[in-house]
Amino acid sequence: QPRCAARPDLDPYQQPHLSSTPTGLHMTTTRRRRRGNDGGPERSALGNAIAHLGDAWSELSGGRRQTDEYFDSNAGLASNVSLQMLIFFNSIYSLAWGAVWISLYSYKYAYWKADLMSAFLNPILFAIWALIEPIRLWFGVSGNLNEKVGNLAAFFLLTIFPQLFAHLQLLIAPSFLLPFEAVSGALMLVLLLAEAYVSYYATRKLIKKSTAQFHLQHDAEPVDSQQEM
């Protein structure tokens, strides 16, 4: 059989090849070239338009919501490492700050005459802080590690009031402050503000995960009941 000569006017991918069939020669092109020549930019633009229409339809039909809720509910542990570290440091610093405050209070008013507010209000505020602080720290640890929204929300609320309010009063109400007392109180105030900020976003994350799990479980209940029937 005569061989087909190469044609210089054709692309190398379109050069004729000998067919294995006995009927003669056939012009064949590779699939890669066929895919590259059929449509080109028009096909890619059409594919992008179809993809955008599919995304819009999934948003309207609730598919995007279910997908987001699926990933939120299966995101693994939602505990906040930064919050856990802040609570750990706060538990140690609270013991030291309480001992220092009692020592400085006894030292100050043993040599200086205390006004009425400092003599009565400050011990009451310190007693409130000492009673609430262990409960607040327990709520923070249990809520963050066990992913309990109620405990973490209670930790956030107790951080704002009365703990933050009590520390502000202990820094503002006294007629005079010793330098070490002012510095230690300011550090405790900064630590409480950091815990309030981090615990707020940690609580929002837990609420989002719990809501997603509830919606997915609620959507799966009719399917399970139909399979049992």
PDB file of C-alpha atoms in Angstrom:
ATOM      1  CA  GLN A   1       0.000   0.000   0.000  1.00  0.00           C
ATOM      2  CA  PRO A   2       1.316   3.478  -0.809  1.00  0.00           C
ATOM      3  CA  ARG A   3       2.278   5.631   2.160  1.00  0.00           C
ATOM      4  CA  CYS A   4       0.649   9.000   2.525  1.00  0.00           C
ATOM      5  CA  ALA A   5       3.090  11.875   2.240  1.00  0.00           C
ATOM      6  CA  ALA A   6       3.192  14.541   4.900  1.00  0.00           C
ATOM      7  CA  ARG A   7       1.474  17.805   4.048  1.00  0.00           C
ATOM      8  CA  PRO A   8       3.382  20.915   5.152  1.00  0.00           C
ATOM      9  CA  ASP A   9       0.210  23.073   5.205  1.00  0.00           C
ATOM     10  CA  LEU A  10      -1.296  21.022   8.052  1.00  0.00           C
ATOM     11  CA  ASP A  11      -0.570  21.186  11.757  1.00  0.00           C
ATOM     12  CA  PRO A  12       1.545  18.268  13.041  1.00  0.00           C
ATOM     13  CA  TYR A  13      -1.459  17.075  15.006  1.00  0.00           C
ATOM     14  CA  GLN A  14      -3.525  16.943  11.799  1.00  0.00           C
ATOM     15  CA  GLN A  15      -1.024  14.967   9.670  1.00  0.00           C
ATOM     16  CA  PRO A  16      -2.641  11.876   8.111  1.00  0.00           C
ATOM     17  CA  HIS A  17      -1.836   8.489   9.573  1.00  0.00           C
ATOM     18  CA  LEU A  18      -2.208   5.013   8.095  1.00  0.00           C
ATOM     19  CA  SER A  19      -5.330   3.307   9.336  1.00  0.00           C
ATOM     20  CA  SER A  20      -5.269  -0.325  10.403  1.00  0.00           C
ATOM     21  CA  THR A  21      -8.406  -1.004   8.355  1.00  0.00           C
ATOM     22  CA  PRO A  22      -7.950  -2.401   4.870  1.00  0.00           C
ATOM     23  CA  THR A  23     -10.276   0.134   3.293  1.00  0.00           C
ATOM     24  CA  GLY A  24      -7.598   2.747   2.847  1.00  0.00           C
ATOM     25  CA  LEU A  25      -6.383   5.923   4.388  1.00  0.00           C
ATOM     26  CA  HIS A  26      -8.303   7.997   6.906  1.00  0.00           C
ATOM     27  CA  MET A  27      -7.609  11.397   8.302  1.00  0.00           C
ATOM     28  CA  THR A  28      -7.525  11.217  12.106  1.00  0.00           C
ATOM     29  CA  THR A  29      -6.913  13.886  14.652  1.00  0.00           C
ATOM     30  CA  THR A  30      -6.044  13.453  18.255  1.00  0.00           C
ATOM     31  CA  ARG A  31      -8.579  14.065  20.989  1.00  0.00           C
ATOM     32  CA  ARG A  32      -6.335  16.627  22.559  1.00  0.00           C
ATOM     33  CA  ARG A  33      -6.326  18.726  19.413  1.00  0.00           C
ATOM     34  CA  ARG A  34     -10.034  18.218  18.934  1.00  0.00           C
ATOM     35  CA  ARG A  35     -10.722  19.494  22.412  1.00  0.00           C
ATOM     36  CA  GLY A  36      -8.489  22.496  21.840  1.00  0.00           C
ATOM     37  CA  ASN A  37     -10.104  23.483  18.547  1.00  0.00           C
ATOM     38  CA  ASP A  38     -13.763  22.922  19.386  1.00  0.00           C
ATOM     39  CA  GLY A  39     -15.016  26.090  20.946  1.00  0.00           C
ATOM     40  CA  GLY A  40     -11.906  27.378  22.752  1.00  0.00           C
ATOM     41  CA  PRO A  41     -12.736  30.507  24.735  1.00  0.00           C
ATOM     42  CA  GLU A  42     -16.414  30.225  23.845  1.00  0.00           C
ATOM     43  CA  ARG A  43     -16.701  26.860  25.603  1.00  0.00           C
ATOM     44  CA  SER A  44     -14.842  28.078  28.727  1.00  0.00           C
ATOM     45  CA  ALA A  45     -17.072  31.166  28.905  1.00  0.00           C
ATOM     46  CA  LEU A  46     -20.139  28.986  28.567  1.00  0.00           C
ATOM     47  CA  GLY A  47     -18.862  26.702  31.324  1.00  0.00           C
ATOM     48  CA  ASN A  48     -18.283  29.648  33.653  1.00  0.00           C
ATOM     49  CA  ALA A  49     -21.781  30.952  32.975  1.00  0.00           C
ATOM     50  CA  ILE A  50     -23.282  27.542  33.747  1.00  0.00           C
ATOM     51  CA  ALA A  51     -21.237  27.335  36.966  1.00  0.00           C
ATOM     52  CA  HIS A  52     -22.454  30.766  38.089  1.00  0.00           C
ATOM     53  CA  LEU A  53     -26.049  29.787  37.345  1.00  0.00           C
ATOM     54  CA  GLY A  54     -25.589  26.602  39.371  1.00  0.00           C
ATOM     55  CA  ASP A  55     -24.227  28.556  42.346  1.00  0.00           C
ATOM     56  CA  ALA A  56     -27.124  30.994  42.199  1.00  0.00           C
ATOM     57  CA  TRP A  57     -29.625  28.162  42.068  1.00  0.00           C
ATOM     58  CA  SER A  58     -27.988  26.369  45.007  1.00  0.00           C
ATOM     59  CA  GLU A  59     -28.172  29.557  47.068  1.00  0.00           C
ATOM     60  CA  LEU A  60     -31.852  30.009  46.230  1.00  0.00           C
ATOM     61  CA  SER A  61     -32.684  26.396  46.988  1.00  0.00           C
ATOM     62  CA  GLY A  62     -30.783  26.275  50.276  1.00  0.00           C
ATOM     63  CA  GLY A  63     -27.999  24.012  49.065  1.00  0.00           C
ATOM     64  CA  ARG A  64     -25.297  26.475  49.983  1.00  0.00           C
ATOM     65  CA  ARG A  65     -26.732  26.812  53.493  1.00  0.00           C
ATOM     66  CA  GLN A  66     -26.727  23.060  53.991  1.00  0.00           C
ATOM     67  CA  THR A  67     -23.162  22.803  52.701  1.00  0.00           C
ATOM     68  CA  ASP A  68     -21.932  25.526  55.060  1.00  0.00           C
ATOM     69  CA  GLU A  69     -23.791  23.974  57.974  1.00  0.00           C
ATOM     70  CA  TYR A  70     -22.283  20.595  57.128  1.00  0.00           C
ATOM     71  CA  PHE A  71     -18.738  21.952  57.317  1.00  0.00           C
ATOM     72  CA  ASP A  72     -19.529  23.982  60.454  1.00  0.00           C
ATOM     73  CA  SER A  73     -21.009  20.987  62.226  1.00  0.00           C
ATOM     74  CA  ASN A  74     -18.079  18.715  61.232  1.00  0.00           C
ATOM     75  CA  ALA A  75     -15.333  21.249  61.891  1.00  0.00           C
ATOM     76  CA  GLY A  76     -13.886  19.167  64.729  1.00  0.00           C
ATOM     77  CA  LEU A  77     -13.135  20.724  68.091  1.00  0.00           C
ATOM     78  CA  ALA A  78     -14.430  24.252  68.497  1.00  0.00           C
ATOM     79  CA  SER A  79     -12.539  24.939  71.738  1.00  0.00           C
ATOM     80  CA  ASN A  80     -10.501  28.132  71.792  1.00  0.00           C
ATOM     81  CA  VAL A  81      -6.832  27.611  72.683  1.00  0.00           C
ATOM     82  CA  SER A  82      -6.223  31.300  73.375  1.00  0.00           C
ATOM     83  CA  LEU A  83      -9.114  31.432  75.821  1.00  0.00           C
ATOM     84  CA  GLN A  84      -7.859  28.327  77.605  1.00  0.00           C
ATOM     85  CA  MET A  85      -4.414  29.882  77.997  1.00  0.00           C
ATOM     86  CA  LEU A  86      -5.903  33.122  79.333  1.00  0.00           C
ATOM     87  CA  ILE A  87      -7.982  31.224  81.896  1.00  0.00           C
ATOM     88  CA  PHE A  88      -4.928  29.234  82.989  1.00  0.00           C
ATOM     89  CA  PHE A  89      -2.828  32.373  83.503  1.00  0.00           C
ATOM     90  CA  ASN A  90      -5.743  34.110  85.198  1.00  0.00           C
ATOM     91  CA  SER A  91      -6.195  31.297  87.710  1.00  0.00           C
ATOM     92  CA  ILE A  92      -2.552  31.635  88.797  1.00  0.00           C
ATOM     93  CA  TYR A  93      -2.508  35.419  88.741  1.00  0.00           C
ATOM     94  CA  SER A  94      -5.762  35.688  90.700  1.00  0.00           C
ATOM     95  CA  LEU A  95      -4.242  33.840  93.651  1.00  0.00           C
ATOM     96  CA  ALA A  96      -1.186  36.089  93.641  1.00  0.00           C
ATOM     97  CA  TRP A  97      -3.224  39.263  93.162  1.00  0.00           C
ATOM     98  CA  GLY A  98      -5.602  38.383  96.011  1.00  0.00           C
ATOM     99  CA  ALA A  99      -2.742  37.775  98.438  1.00  0.00           C
ATOM    100  CA  VAL A 100      -1.014  41.004  97.375  1.00  0.00           C
ATOM    101  CA  TRP A 101      -4.222  43.046  97.687  1.00  0.00           C
ATOM    102  CA  ILE A 102      -4.887  41.829 101.245  1.00  0.00           C
ATOM    103  CA  SER A 103      -1.304  42.571 102.258  1.00  0.00           C
ATOM    104  CA  LEU A 104      -1.310  46.054 100.735  1.00  0.00           C
ATOM    105  CA  TYR A 105      -4.719  46.889 102.186  1.00  0.00           C
ATOM    106  CA  SER A 106      -3.586  45.914 105.682  1.00  0.00           C
ATOM    107  CA  TYR A 107      -0.334  47.830 105.248  1.00  0.00           C
ATOM    108  CA  LYS A 108      -1.927  51.019 103.920  1.00  0.00           C
ATOM    109  CA  TYR A 109      -4.616  51.492 106.489  1.00  0.00           C
ATOM    110  CA  ALA A 110      -2.356  50.535 109.360  1.00  0.00           C
ATOM    111  CA  TYR A 111      -0.354  53.733 108.761  1.00  0.00           C
ATOM    112  CA  TRP A 112      -2.813  55.995 106.910  1.00  0.00           C
ATOM    113  CA  LYS A 113      -6.283  57.021 107.835  1.00  0.00           C
ATOM    114  CA  ALA A 114      -8.811  55.538 105.404  1.00  0.00           C
ATOM    115  CA  ASP A 115     -11.809  57.404 104.107  1.00  0.00           C
ATOM    116  CA  LEU A 116     -15.301  55.958 104.400  1.00  0.00           C
ATOM    117  CA  MET A 117     -15.476  54.579 100.847  1.00  0.00           C
ATOM    118  CA  SER A 118     -12.080  52.926 100.994  1.00  0.00           C
ATOM    119  CA  ALA A 119     -12.699  51.454 104.436  1.00  0.00           C
ATOM    120  CA  PHE A 120     -16.048  49.809 103.632  1.00  0.00           C
ATOM    121  CA  LEU A 121     -16.553  49.630  99.852  1.00  0.00           C
ATOM    122  CA  ASN A 122     -13.212  48.110  98.897  1.00  0.00           C
ATOM    123  CA  PRO A 123     -13.470  45.089 101.245  1.00  0.00           C
ATOM    124  CA  ILE A 124     -17.007  44.411  99.996  1.00  0.00           C
ATOM    125  CA  LEU A 125     -15.908  44.545  96.368  1.00  0.00           C
ATOM    126  CA  PHE A 126     -12.948  42.293  97.108  1.00  0.00           C
ATOM    127  CA  ALA A 127     -15.213  39.779  98.872  1.00  0.00           C
ATOM    128  CA  ILE A 128     -17.549  39.729  95.851  1.00  0.00           C
ATOM    129  CA  TRP A 129     -14.603  39.204  93.521  1.00  0.00           C
ATOM    130  CA  ALA A 130     -13.195  36.385  95.692  1.00  0.00           C
ATOM    131  CA  LEU A 131     -16.548  34.577  95.734  1.00  0.00           C
ATOM    132  CA  ILE A 132     -17.289  34.911  92.019  1.00  0.00           C
ATOM    133  CA  GLU A 133     -13.800  34.277  90.619  1.00  0.00           C
ATOM    134  CA  PRO A 134     -13.633  30.464  91.178  1.00  0.00           C
ATOM    135  CA  ILE A 135     -17.138  30.021  89.753  1.00  0.00           C
ATOM    136  CA  ARG A 136     -16.284  32.181  86.742  1.00  0.00           C
ATOM    137  CA  LEU A 137     -13.077  30.274  85.998  1.00  0.00           C
ATOM    138  CA  TRP A 138     -14.902  26.936  86.302  1.00  0.00           C
ATOM    139  CA  PHE A 139     -17.538  28.098  83.830  1.00  0.00           C
ATOM    140  CA  GLY A 140     -14.805  29.149  81.420  1.00  0.00           C
ATOM    141  CA  VAL A 141     -12.857  25.867  81.590  1.00  0.00           C
ATOM    142  CA  SER A 142     -15.905  23.583  81.382  1.00  0.00           C
ATOM    143  CA  GLY A 143     -17.594  25.624  78.668  1.00  0.00           C
ATOM    144  CA  ASN A 144     -14.504  25.841  76.478  1.00  0.00           C
ATOM    145  CA  LEU A 145     -13.251  22.261  76.806  1.00  0.00           C
ATOM    146  CA  ASN A 146     -16.674  20.566  76.712  1.00  0.00           C
ATOM    147  CA  GLU A 147     -18.082  23.023  74.133  1.00  0.00           C
ATOM    148  CA  LYS A 148     -21.032  24.042  76.307  1.00  0.00           C
ATOM    149  CA  VAL A 149     -22.605  27.272  75.122  1.00  0.00           C
ATOM    150  CA  GLY A 150     -24.372  27.966  78.428  1.00  0.00           C
ATOM    151  CA  ASN A 151     -21.222  27.712  80.545  1.00  0.00           C
ATOM    152  CA  LEU A 152     -19.169  29.817  78.173  1.00  0.00           C
ATOM    153  CA  ALA A 153     -21.896  32.465  78.015  1.00  0.00           C
ATOM    154  CA  ALA A 154     -22.011  32.530  81.833  1.00  0.00           C
ATOM    155  CA  PHE A 155     -18.234  33.001  81.882  1.00  0.00           C
ATOM    156  CA  PHE A 156     -18.541  35.963  79.523  1.00  0.00           C
ATOM    157  CA  LEU A 157     -21.316  37.597  81.563  1.00  0.00           C
ATOM    158  CA  LEU A 158     -19.510  37.122  84.885  1.00  0.00           C
ATOM    159  CA  THR A 159     -16.370  38.586  83.353  1.00  0.00           C
ATOM    160  CA  ILE A 160     -18.247  41.749  82.399  1.00  0.00           C
ATOM    161  CA  PHE A 161     -20.173  41.961  85.670  1.00  0.00           C
ATOM    162  CA  PRO A 162     -19.271  41.882  88.485  1.00  0.00           C
ATOM    163  CA  GLN A 163     -15.566  41.134  87.971  1.00  0.00           C
ATOM    164  CA  LEU A 164     -14.720  43.910  85.530  1.00  0.00           C
ATOM    165  CA  PHE A 165     -16.866  46.393  87.451  1.00  0.00           C
ATOM    166  CA  ALA A 166     -15.253  45.414  90.767  1.00  0.00           C
ATOM    167  CA  HIS A 167     -11.724  45.900  89.427  1.00  0.00           C
ATOM    168  CA  LEU A 168     -12.595  49.289  87.985  1.00  0.00           C
ATOM    169  CA  GLN A 169     -13.923  50.384  91.367  1.00  0.00           C
ATOM    170  CA  LEU A 170     -10.879  49.039  93.182  1.00  0.00           C
ATOM    171  CA  LEU A 171      -8.676  51.138  90.909  1.00  0.00           C
ATOM    172  CA  ILE A 172     -10.789  54.322  90.965  1.00  0.00           C
ATOM    173  CA  ALA A 173     -12.523  54.409  94.357  1.00  0.00           C
ATOM    174  CA  PRO A 174      -9.539  54.526  96.759  1.00  0.00           C
ATOM    175  CA  SER A 175      -8.223  57.932  97.726  1.00  0.00           C
ATOM    176  CA  PHE A 176      -4.658  56.863  96.955  1.00  0.00           C
ATOM    177  CA  LEU A 177      -2.988  53.810  95.464  1.00  0.00           C
ATOM    178  CA  LEU A 178       0.449  52.380  95.997  1.00  0.00           C
ATOM    179  CA  PRO A 179       2.440  51.983  92.760  1.00  0.00           C
ATOM    180  CA  PHE A 180       2.539  48.194  92.985  1.00  0.00           C
ATOM    181  CA  GLU A 181      -1.176  48.099  93.732  1.00  0.00           C
ATOM    182  CA  ALA A 182      -1.968  50.194  90.667  1.00  0.00           C
ATOM    183  CA  VAL A 183       0.232  48.107  88.356  1.00  0.00           C
ATOM    184  CA  SER A 184      -1.127  44.764  89.576  1.00  0.00           C
ATOM    185  CA  GLY A 185      -4.718  46.015  89.305  1.00  0.00           C
ATOM    186  CA  ALA A 186      -4.121  47.324  85.782  1.00  0.00           C
ATOM    187  CA  LEU A 187      -2.678  43.951  84.691  1.00  0.00           C
ATOM    188  CA  MET A 188      -5.730  42.168  86.090  1.00  0.00           C
ATOM    189  CA  LEU A 189      -7.987  44.604  84.256  1.00  0.00           C
ATOM    190  CA  VAL A 190      -6.187  43.968  80.953  1.00  0.00           C
ATOM    191  CA  LEU A 191      -6.482  40.216  81.494  1.00  0.00           C
ATOM    192  CA  LEU A 192     -10.235  40.494  82.100  1.00  0.00           C
ATOM    193  CA  LEU A 193     -10.718  42.596  78.972  1.00  0.00           C
ATOM    194  CA  ALA A 194      -8.785  40.048  76.894  1.00  0.00           C
ATOM    195  CA  GLU A 195     -10.897  37.201  78.296  1.00  0.00           C
ATOM    196  CA  ALA A 196     -14.116  39.065  77.568  1.00  0.00           C
ATOM    197  CA  TYR A 197     -13.046  39.701  73.964  1.00  0.00           C
ATOM    198  CA  VAL A 198     -11.880  36.148  73.233  1.00  0.00           C
ATOM    199  CA  SER A 199     -14.782  34.477  75.039  1.00  0.00           C
ATOM    200  CA  TYR A 200     -17.287  36.524  73.038  1.00  0.00           C
ATOM    201  CA  TYR A 201     -16.015  35.161  69.712  1.00  0.00           C
ATOM    202  CA  ALA A 202     -15.578  31.662  71.155  1.00  0.00           C
ATOM    203  CA  THR A 203     -19.236  31.704  72.246  1.00  0.00           C
ATOM    204  CA  ARG A 204     -20.336  32.841  68.792  1.00  0.00           C
ATOM    205  CA  LYS A 205     -18.385  29.976  67.210  1.00  0.00           C
ATOM    206  CA  LEU A 206     -19.985  27.429  69.518  1.00  0.00           C
ATOM    207  CA  ILE A 207     -23.459  28.826  68.826  1.00  0.00           C
ATOM    208  CA  LYS A 208     -22.834  28.611  65.080  1.00  0.00           C
ATOM    209  CA  LYS A 209     -21.680  25.006  65.319  1.00  0.00           C
ATOM    210  CA  SER A 210     -24.587  23.975  67.552  1.00  0.00           C
ATOM    211  CA  THR A 211     -27.094  25.654  65.241  1.00  0.00           C
ATOM    212  CA  ALA A 212     -25.627  23.875  62.207  1.00  0.00           C
ATOM    213  CA  GLN A 213     -25.809  20.496  63.949  1.00  0.00           C
ATOM    214  CA  PHE A 214     -29.424  21.134  64.923  1.00  0.00           C
ATOM    215  CA  HIS A 215     -30.429  22.069  61.357  1.00  0.00           C
ATOM    216  CA  LEU A 216     -28.690  19.056  59.839  1.00  0.00           C
ATOM    217  CA  GLN A 217     -30.256  16.719  62.373  1.00  0.00           C
ATOM    218  CA  HIS A 218     -33.682  18.264  61.800  1.00  0.00           C
ATOM    219  CA  ASP A 219     -33.314  17.952  58.003  1.00  0.00           C
ATOM    220  CA  ALA A 220     -32.214  14.311  58.279  1.00  0.00           C
ATOM    221  CA  GLU A 221     -35.143  13.188  60.452  1.00  0.00           C
ATOM    222  CA  PRO A 222     -37.750  12.894  57.620  1.00  0.00           C
ATOM    223  CA  VAL A 223     -35.301  10.853  55.531  1.00  0.00           C
ATOM    224  CA  ASP A 224     -34.636   8.445  58.362  1.00  0.00           C
ATOM    225  CA  SER A 225     -38.364   8.024  59.091  1.00  0.00           C
ATOM    226  CA  GLN A 226     -39.078   7.257  55.422  1.00  0.00           C
ATOM    227  CA  GLN A 227     -36.316   4.620  55.336  1.00  0.00           C
ATOM    228  CA  GLU A 228     -37.752   2.912  58.416  1.00  0.00           C
ATOM    229  CA  MET A 229     -41.228   2.783  56.803  1.00  0.00           C
TER     230      MET A 229
END
